[in-house]
Amino acid sequence: MLTRFAPSPTGELHLGHAYSALLAHDAARAAGGRFRIRIDDIDGGRSRESHVAAALADLAWLGLAWDGAPVRQSAHLDAYAAALADLAARGLVYPCFCTRADIAASLAAPHGPAGPLYPGTCRRLTAAERERRRAAEPHCWRLDMGRAAALAGPLRWEEEGQGVRLADPAAHGDIVLARKDAPASYHLASTIDDAAMGVTHVVRGADLIASTDVHRLLQALLALPTPRYRHHALVCGADGRRLAKRDGAATLAMLREKGVDGGALANDLRAGRLPAGYSLRMA
Ligand code: GLU
């Protein structure tokens, strides 16, 4: 078994990250397997080295040990570009020139699991227009979901504790695989790296279960293996909403500075005992 914890170094870790890292770590250790850290730092504009160092210090404070050096997504840009080129050669992606404002203006579009669905404007451009605009305009790359989902056929994954789940990638519409400002989207980078690292069990929060629809499709398109998944309950604050990076009060760094014992906190989280004001919920 190989599990991973994959923080994005765009902010400080909070109790929700601690809970996720502990579950991934403990699952691997219980099976005599390996636990690795991946730094999801493809967003060069928002990633900070100070957050990488703080995240590793937080995990060590919780008493977690990981195998090997942390892996960095910023070192894998060639692999993401190669996968994108492969999909492009098969006519499964297209450049999209729409701005956020363009997309917001066509809000007749229905909503998918992660927001409004892209209305497909740039999918309908002629090849000549695509080439002309590609040279001159900033663009992202989108998956042609209709073609991709039809090519892949029905897809399933094994969700721990629930059994087989049917993936519904088509519900996400033409998702972005490479952003205007970043060489790969979370979906593309995460899917490729989970396979490259040999991750056998993806342990992550229930907020990401819809992403697995897309990851399962990308695995099929790129001939990558499918790990097992466990989407766990989320740590929520007093308002019942899951913790987000903006909830400064809950950062691990603050607890650490207050003199909280990281090992004791880890054992409390393992037992489902959360500090006052926090609770675990599935969504
Ligand atoms: N970097 C992603 C996050 O922090 C990782 C998600 C995942 O585990 O796939 O949300």
mmCIF file of C-alpha atoms and ligand atoms in Angstrom:
data_model
loop_
_atom_site.group_PDB
_atom_site.id
_atom_site.type_symbol
_atom_site.label_atom_id
_atom_site.label_comp_id
_atom_site.label_asym_id
_atom_site.label_seq_id
_atom_site.Cartn_x
_atom_site.Cartn_y
_atom_site.Cartn_z
ATOM 1 C CA MET A 1 0.000 0.000 0.000
ATOM 2 C CA LEU A 2 1.181 3.509 -0.777
ATOM 3 C CA THR A 3 -0.762 6.572 0.348
ATOM 4 C CA ARG A 4 0.055 10.246 0.070
ATOM 5 C CA PHE A 5 -0.778 13.587 1.586
ATOM 6 C CA ALA A 6 -0.705 16.352 -1.010
ATOM 7 C CA PRO A 7 -0.959 19.878 0.396
ATOM 8 C CA SER A 8 -1.005 22.927 -1.893
ATOM 9 C CA PRO A 9 1.507 25.393 -0.408
ATOM 10 C CA THR A 10 -0.855 28.337 -0.860
ATOM 11 C CA GLY A 11 -1.638 28.708 2.834
ATOM 12 C CA GLU A 12 -1.135 27.185 6.245
ATOM 13 C CA LEU A 13 -2.385 23.746 7.216
ATOM 14 C CA HIS A 14 -5.411 23.499 9.520
ATOM 15 C CA LEU A 15 -7.096 20.733 11.503
ATOM 16 C CA GLY A 16 -8.714 19.358 8.348
ATOM 17 C CA HIS A 17 -5.300 18.825 6.766
ATOM 18 C CA ALA A 18 -4.055 17.181 9.964
ATOM 19 C CA TYR A 19 -6.994 14.774 9.954
ATOM 20 C CA SER A 20 -6.446 13.873 6.291
ATOM 21 C CA ALA A 21 -2.697 13.384 6.696
ATOM 22 C CA LEU A 22 -3.237 11.182 9.758
ATOM 23 C CA LEU A 23 -5.741 8.935 8.000
ATOM 24 C CA ALA A 24 -3.481 8.525 4.961
ATOM 25 C CA HIS A 25 -0.432 7.911 7.135
ATOM 26 C CA ASP A 26 -2.134 5.436 9.462
ATOM 27 C CA ALA A 27 -3.724 3.461 6.611
ATOM 28 C CA ALA A 28 -0.305 2.900 5.053
ATOM 29 C CA ARG A 29 1.439 2.080 8.323
ATOM 30 C CA ALA A 30 -1.295 -0.359 9.395
ATOM 31 C CA ALA A 31 -0.696 -2.281 6.164
ATOM 32 C CA GLY A 32 3.098 -2.112 6.406
ATOM 33 C CA GLY A 33 3.022 0.231 3.422
ATOM 34 C CA ARG A 34 4.535 3.576 2.532
ATOM 35 C CA PHE A 35 3.337 7.127 3.118
ATOM 36 C CA ARG A 36 4.598 9.956 0.950
ATOM 37 C CA ILE A 37 4.224 13.704 0.813
ATOM 38 C CA ARG A 38 3.512 15.526 -2.423
ATOM 39 C CA ILE A 39 3.718 19.291 -2.652
ATOM 40 C CA ASP A 40 1.049 20.446 -5.116
ATOM 41 C CA ASP A 41 2.903 23.572 -6.212
ATOM 42 C CA ILE A 42 1.867 23.987 -9.856
ATOM 43 C CA ASP A 43 0.242 27.313 -9.035
ATOM 44 C CA GLY A 44 3.478 29.280 -9.180
ATOM 45 C CA GLY A 45 1.772 32.578 -8.458
ATOM 46 C CA ARG A 46 0.230 31.459 -5.165
ATOM 47 C CA SER A 47 2.678 28.809 -3.892
ATOM 48 C CA ARG A 48 5.166 29.871 -1.216
ATOM 49 C CA GLU A 49 8.289 28.076 -0.009
ATOM 50 C CA SER A 50 7.503 29.260 3.503
ATOM 51 C CA HIS A 51 4.244 27.288 3.365
ATOM 52 C CA VAL A 52 6.127 24.148 2.259
ATOM 53 C CA ALA A 53 8.485 24.410 5.221
ATOM 54 C CA ALA A 54 5.625 25.129 7.631
ATOM 55 C CA ALA A 55 3.581 22.173 6.331
ATOM 56 C CA LEU A 56 6.477 19.754 6.860
ATOM 57 C CA ALA A 57 7.061 21.177 10.349
ATOM 58 C CA ASP A 58 3.346 20.755 11.153
ATOM 59 C CA LEU A 59 3.363 17.109 10.039
ATOM 60 C CA ALA A 60 6.503 16.361 12.062
ATOM 61 C CA TRP A 61 4.879 18.076 15.089
ATOM 62 C CA LEU A 62 1.907 15.711 14.720
ATOM 63 C CA GLY A 63 4.387 12.849 14.947
ATOM 64 C CA LEU A 64 4.073 11.781 11.308
ATOM 65 C CA ALA A 65 7.050 10.380 9.428
ATOM 66 C CA TRP A 66 7.015 10.024 5.653
ATOM 67 C CA ASP A 67 8.948 7.929 3.195
ATOM 68 C CA GLY A 68 11.445 9.487 0.811
ATOM 69 C CA ALA A 69 11.768 13.154 0.024
ATOM 70 C CA PRO A 70 8.558 15.109 -0.638
ATOM 71 C CA VAL A 71 7.647 15.029 -4.322
ATOM 72 C CA ARG A 72 7.026 18.353 -6.049
ATOM 73 C CA GLN A 73 4.557 18.864 -8.861
ATOM 74 C CA SER A 74 6.614 21.788 -10.157
ATOM 75 C CA ALA A 75 9.282 19.197 -11.096
ATOM 76 C CA HIS A 76 6.821 17.271 -13.296
ATOM 77 C CA LEU A 77 5.748 19.897 -15.802
ATOM 78 C CA ASP A 78 7.205 17.868 -18.699
ATOM 79 C CA ALA A 79 4.996 14.900 -17.809
ATOM 80 C CA TYR A 80 1.880 17.107 -17.756
ATOM 81 C CA ALA A 81 2.823 18.689 -21.095
ATOM 82 C CA ALA A 82 3.408 15.251 -22.645
ATOM 83 C CA ALA A 83 -0.003 14.009 -21.488
ATOM 84 C CA LEU A 84 -1.678 17.136 -22.843
ATOM 85 C CA ALA A 85 0.097 16.720 -26.193
ATOM 86 C CA ASP A 86 -1.040 13.089 -26.315
ATOM 87 C CA LEU A 87 -4.666 14.129 -25.718
ATOM 88 C CA ALA A 88 -4.322 16.930 -28.291
ATOM 89 C CA ALA A 89 -2.964 14.527 -30.910
ATOM 90 C CA ARG A 90 -6.101 12.430 -30.380
ATOM 91 C CA GLY A 91 -8.408 15.444 -30.759
ATOM 92 C CA LEU A 92 -9.587 15.235 -27.152
ATOM 93 C CA VAL A 93 -8.601 18.743 -26.022
ATOM 94 C CA TYR A 94 -8.985 22.183 -27.545
ATOM 95 C CA PRO A 95 -7.641 25.663 -26.767
ATOM 96 C CA CYS A 96 -10.148 27.973 -25.079
ATOM 97 C CA PHE A 97 -9.817 31.742 -25.299
ATOM 98 C CA CYS A 98 -12.800 32.696 -23.148
ATOM 99 C CA THR A 99 -12.263 34.987 -20.208
ATOM 100 C CA ARG A 100 -14.068 34.500 -16.904
ATOM 101 C CA ALA A 101 -16.299 37.378 -17.938
ATOM 102 C CA ASP A 102 -17.167 35.664 -21.224
ATOM 103 C CA ILE A 103 -18.184 32.535 -19.364
ATOM 104 C CA ALA A 104 -20.101 34.440 -16.678
ATOM 105 C CA ALA A 105 -21.990 36.250 -19.432
ATOM 106 C CA SER A 106 -23.360 32.972 -20.757
ATOM 107 C CA LEU A 107 -24.794 31.768 -17.486
ATOM 108 C CA ALA A 108 -27.607 30.082 -19.258
ATOM 109 C CA ALA A 109 -25.231 27.155 -18.836
ATOM 110 C CA PRO A 110 -26.324 24.531 -16.292
ATOM 111 C CA HIS A 111 -24.290 23.871 -13.170
ATOM 112 C CA GLY A 112 -22.066 20.835 -12.724
ATOM 113 C CA PRO A 113 -20.622 19.414 -9.491
ATOM 114 C CA ALA A 114 -17.972 22.151 -9.340
ATOM 115 C CA GLY A 115 -19.794 25.218 -10.675
ATOM 116 C CA PRO A 116 -21.212 26.389 -13.979
ATOM 117 C CA LEU A 117 -20.522 24.163 -16.954
ATOM 118 C CA TYR A 118 -18.462 25.649 -19.751
ATOM 119 C CA PRO A 119 -20.867 26.442 -22.604
ATOM 120 C CA GLY A 120 -18.525 25.011 -25.255
ATOM 121 C CA THR A 121 -17.967 28.243 -27.181
ATOM 122 C CA CYS A 122 -14.371 27.487 -28.229
ATOM 123 C CA ARG A 123 -15.123 23.829 -28.992
ATOM 124 C CA ARG A 124 -17.070 25.107 -31.993
ATOM 125 C CA LEU A 125 -14.267 27.228 -33.515
ATOM 126 C CA THR A 126 -12.977 26.186 -36.925
ATOM 127 C CA ALA A 127 -9.484 24.682 -37.096
ATOM 128 C CA ALA A 128 -8.258 27.777 -38.935
ATOM 129 C CA GLU A 129 -9.642 30.158 -36.344
ATOM 130 C CA ARG A 130 -8.177 28.070 -33.540
ATOM 131 C CA GLU A 131 -4.705 28.236 -35.092
ATOM 132 C CA ARG A 132 -4.919 31.970 -35.762
ATOM 133 C CA ARG A 133 -6.057 32.816 -32.239
ATOM 134 C CA ARG A 134 -3.650 30.382 -30.546
ATOM 135 C CA ALA A 135 -0.691 32.375 -31.816
ATOM 136 C CA ALA A 136 -2.051 35.662 -30.541
ATOM 137 C CA GLU A 137 -4.257 35.092 -27.487
ATOM 138 C CA PRO A 138 -3.775 33.610 -24.042
ATOM 139 C CA HIS A 139 -5.649 30.339 -23.750
ATOM 140 C CA CYS A 140 -6.274 27.384 -21.540
ATOM 141 C CA TRP A 141 -6.837 23.800 -22.757
ATOM 142 C CA ARG A 142 -10.150 22.082 -22.209
ATOM 143 C CA LEU A 143 -11.142 18.469 -22.469
ATOM 144 C CA ASP A 144 -13.777 17.738 -25.105
ATOM 145 C CA MET A 145 -15.894 15.883 -22.571
ATOM 146 C CA GLY A 146 -18.423 14.496 -25.021
ATOM 147 C CA ARG A 147 -15.745 12.777 -27.089
ATOM 148 C CA ALA A 148 -13.630 11.754 -24.116
ATOM 149 C CA ALA A 149 -16.493 10.226 -22.123
ATOM 150 C CA ALA A 150 -17.797 8.394 -25.197
ATOM 151 C CA LEU A 151 -14.335 7.010 -25.923
ATOM 152 C CA ALA A 152 -13.815 5.819 -22.340
ATOM 153 C CA GLY A 153 -17.250 4.238 -21.861
ATOM 154 C CA PRO A 154 -18.631 3.429 -18.379
ATOM 155 C CA LEU A 155 -16.106 3.916 -15.558
ATOM 156 C CA ARG A 156 -16.066 2.739 -11.961
ATOM 157 C CA TRP A 157 -13.906 3.006 -8.901
ATOM 158 C CA GLU A 158 -13.720 1.246 -5.574
ATOM 159 C CA GLU A 159 -14.683 3.550 -2.686
ATOM 160 C CA GLU A 160 -13.644 2.137 0.647
ATOM 161 C CA GLY A 161 -16.599 1.333 2.849
ATOM 162 C CA GLN A 162 -19.061 1.843 -0.012
ATOM 163 C CA GLY A 163 -17.993 -0.553 -2.711
ATOM 164 C CA VAL A 164 -18.065 0.210 -6.417
ATOM 165 C CA ARG A 165 -19.065 3.699 -7.538
ATOM 166 C CA LEU A 166 -19.957 4.743 -11.034
ATOM 167 C CA ALA A 167 -17.986 7.774 -12.269
ATOM 168 C CA ASP A 168 -19.960 10.541 -13.967
ATOM 169 C CA PRO A 169 -17.332 12.692 -15.702
ATOM 170 C CA ALA A 170 -19.828 14.038 -18.250
ATOM 171 C CA ALA A 171 -21.540 15.989 -15.452
ATOM 172 C CA HIS A 172 -18.423 18.202 -15.279
ATOM 173 C CA GLY A 173 -18.553 19.423 -18.868
ATOM 174 C CA ASP A 174 -15.447 20.555 -20.752
ATOM 175 C CA ILE A 175 -13.081 20.921 -17.793
ATOM 176 C CA VAL A 176 -9.780 22.794 -17.949
ATOM 177 C CA LEU A 177 -6.690 20.574 -18.130
ATOM 178 C CA ALA A 178 -4.061 23.313 -18.513
ATOM 179 C CA ARG A 179 -4.712 26.807 -17.263
ATOM 180 C CA LYS A 180 -3.753 30.107 -18.825
ATOM 181 C CA ASP A 181 -1.553 30.813 -15.818
ATOM 182 C CA ALA A 182 -0.499 27.296 -14.815
ATOM 183 C CA PRO A 183 0.810 24.432 -16.966
ATOM 184 C CA ALA A 184 -1.677 21.857 -15.637
ATOM 185 C CA SER A 185 -4.924 21.831 -13.739
ATOM 186 C CA TYR A 186 -5.293 20.070 -10.399
ATOM 187 C CA HIS A 187 -7.138 17.242 -12.159
ATOM 188 C CA LEU A 188 -4.420 16.524 -14.709
ATOM 189 C CA ALA A 189 -1.447 16.941 -12.374
ATOM 190 C CA SER A 190 -2.975 14.946 -9.544
ATOM 191 C CA THR A 191 -4.031 12.043 -11.757
ATOM 192 C CA ILE A 192 -0.640 11.786 -13.431
ATOM 193 C CA ASP A 193 1.279 12.050 -10.172
ATOM 194 C CA ASP A 194 -0.832 9.566 -8.255
ATOM 195 C CA ALA A 195 0.020 7.059 -10.978
ATOM 196 C CA ALA A 196 3.695 8.079 -11.249
ATOM 197 C CA MET A 197 4.149 7.799 -7.469
ATOM 198 C CA GLY A 198 2.504 4.383 -7.416
ATOM 199 C CA VAL A 199 -0.279 5.543 -5.093
ATOM 200 C CA THR A 200 -2.503 2.534 -4.386
ATOM 201 C CA HIS A 201 -4.992 4.276 -2.050
ATOM 202 C CA VAL A 202 -6.026 7.906 -2.404
ATOM 203 C CA VAL A 203 -7.185 9.158 1.011
ATOM 204 C CA ARG A 204 -8.663 12.658 0.859
ATOM 205 C CA GLY A 205 -11.605 14.768 1.973
ATOM 206 C CA ALA A 206 -15.185 14.152 0.903
ATOM 207 C CA ASP A 207 -15.163 17.586 -0.774
ATOM 208 C CA LEU A 208 -13.064 15.996 -3.527
ATOM 209 C CA ILE A 209 -15.262 13.009 -4.290
ATOM 210 C CA ALA A 210 -16.708 14.657 -7.404
ATOM 211 C CA SER A 211 -13.171 15.208 -8.705
ATOM 212 C CA THR A 212 -12.767 11.456 -8.791
ATOM 213 C CA ASP A 213 -15.272 11.347 -11.690
ATOM 214 C CA VAL A 214 -12.755 13.324 -13.713
ATOM 215 C CA HIS A 215 -9.643 11.575 -12.396
ATOM 216 C CA ARG A 216 -11.144 8.211 -13.302
ATOM 217 C CA LEU A 217 -11.753 9.437 -16.862
ATOM 218 C CA LEU A 218 -8.214 10.779 -17.204
ATOM 219 C CA GLN A 219 -6.853 7.435 -15.986
ATOM 220 C CA ALA A 220 -8.798 5.703 -18.741
ATOM 221 C CA LEU A 221 -7.681 8.163 -21.434
ATOM 222 C CA LEU A 222 -4.026 8.074 -20.383
ATOM 223 C CA ALA A 223 -3.874 4.309 -19.667
ATOM 224 C CA LEU A 224 -3.045 4.858 -15.983
ATOM 225 C CA PRO A 225 -3.964 2.476 -13.165
ATOM 226 C CA THR A 226 -6.912 3.269 -10.882
ATOM 227 C CA PRO A 227 -6.142 3.399 -7.164
ATOM 228 C CA ARG A 228 -8.726 2.696 -4.476
ATOM 229 C CA TYR A 229 -10.259 5.764 -2.889
ATOM 230 C CA ARG A 230 -11.345 6.810 0.547
ATOM 231 C CA HIS A 231 -13.079 10.196 0.803
ATOM 232 C CA HIS A 232 -13.244 10.948 4.495
ATOM 233 C CA ALA A 233 -15.369 13.223 6.673
ATOM 234 C CA LEU A 234 -14.360 16.883 6.812
ATOM 235 C CA VAL A 235 -13.431 18.913 9.855
ATOM 236 C CA CYS A 236 -16.025 21.673 10.191
ATOM 237 C CA GLY A 237 -15.992 24.803 12.303
ATOM 238 C CA ALA A 238 -18.638 26.168 14.661
ATOM 239 C CA ASP A 239 -20.665 27.377 11.648
ATOM 240 C CA GLY A 240 -20.885 23.774 10.383
ATOM 241 C CA ARG A 241 -18.871 24.603 7.283
ATOM 242 C CA ARG A 242 -15.662 22.846 6.404
ATOM 243 C CA LEU A 243 -12.506 24.656 7.398
ATOM 244 C CA ALA A 244 -10.924 26.729 4.699
ATOM 245 C CA LYS A 245 -7.541 28.372 4.594
ATOM 246 C CA ARG A 246 -9.092 31.674 5.602
ATOM 247 C CA ASP A 247 -10.072 30.260 9.043
ATOM 248 C CA GLY A 248 -6.846 31.404 10.649
ATOM 249 C CA ALA A 249 -7.888 30.363 14.159
ATOM 250 C CA ALA A 250 -7.558 26.705 13.289
ATOM 251 C CA THR A 251 -4.102 26.631 11.733
ATOM 252 C CA LEU A 252 -1.728 23.995 13.048
ATOM 253 C CA ALA A 253 1.007 26.612 13.299
ATOM 254 C CA MET A 254 -1.073 28.579 15.802
ATOM 255 C CA LEU A 255 -1.800 25.497 17.894
ATOM 256 C CA ARG A 256 1.882 24.642 17.791
ATOM 257 C CA GLU A 257 2.810 28.136 18.962
ATOM 258 C CA LYS A 258 0.247 27.937 21.769
ATOM 259 C CA GLY A 259 2.149 24.938 23.115
ATOM 260 C CA VAL A 260 -0.395 22.269 22.148
ATOM 261 C CA ASP A 261 1.143 18.776 22.160
ATOM 262 C CA GLY A 262 1.048 17.631 18.511
ATOM 263 C CA GLY A 263 1.208 13.914 19.323
ATOM 264 C CA ALA A 264 -1.706 14.183 21.763
ATOM 265 C CA LEU A 265 -3.729 16.196 19.223
ATOM 266 C CA ALA A 266 -3.010 13.523 16.600
ATOM 267 C CA ASN A 267 -4.307 10.789 18.900
ATOM 268 C CA ASP A 268 -7.435 12.804 19.685
ATOM 269 C CA LEU A 269 -8.117 13.276 15.959
ATOM 270 C CA ARG A 270 -7.573 9.547 15.387
ATOM 271 C CA ALA A 271 -10.234 8.851 17.999
ATOM 272 C CA GLY A 272 -12.600 11.392 16.398
ATOM 273 C CA ARG A 273 -12.202 13.767 19.368
ATOM 274 C CA LEU A 274 -11.994 17.291 18.037
ATOM 275 C CA PRO A 275 -11.204 20.494 19.939
ATOM 276 C CA ALA A 276 -14.290 22.380 21.171
ATOM 277 C CA GLY A 277 -16.190 24.049 18.339
ATOM 278 C CA TYR A 278 -15.107 21.563 15.655
ATOM 279 C CA SER A 279 -16.901 18.549 14.279
ATOM 280 C CA LEU A 280 -16.602 15.927 11.537
ATOM 281 C CA ARG A 281 -19.145 15.865 8.705
ATOM 282 C CA MET A 282 -19.299 14.124 5.365
ATOM 283 C CA ALA A 283 -19.949 17.288 3.324
HETATM 284 N N1 GLU B 1 -3.492 19.697 -3.320
HETATM 285 C C1 GLU B 1 -4.840 19.219 -3.265
HETATM 286 C C2 GLU B 1 -5.575 19.902 -2.123
HETATM 287 O O1 GLU B 1 -4.938 20.402 -1.221
HETATM 288 C C3 GLU B 1 -4.793 17.722 -3.072
HETATM 289 C C4 GLU B 1 -6.069 17.059 -3.256
HETATM 290 C C5 GLU B 1 -5.919 15.552 -3.343
HETATM 291 O O2 GLU B 1 -5.605 14.948 -2.302
HETATM 292 O O3 GLU B 1 -6.083 15.004 -4.420
HETATM 293 O O4 GLU B 1 -6.784 19.997 -2.155
#
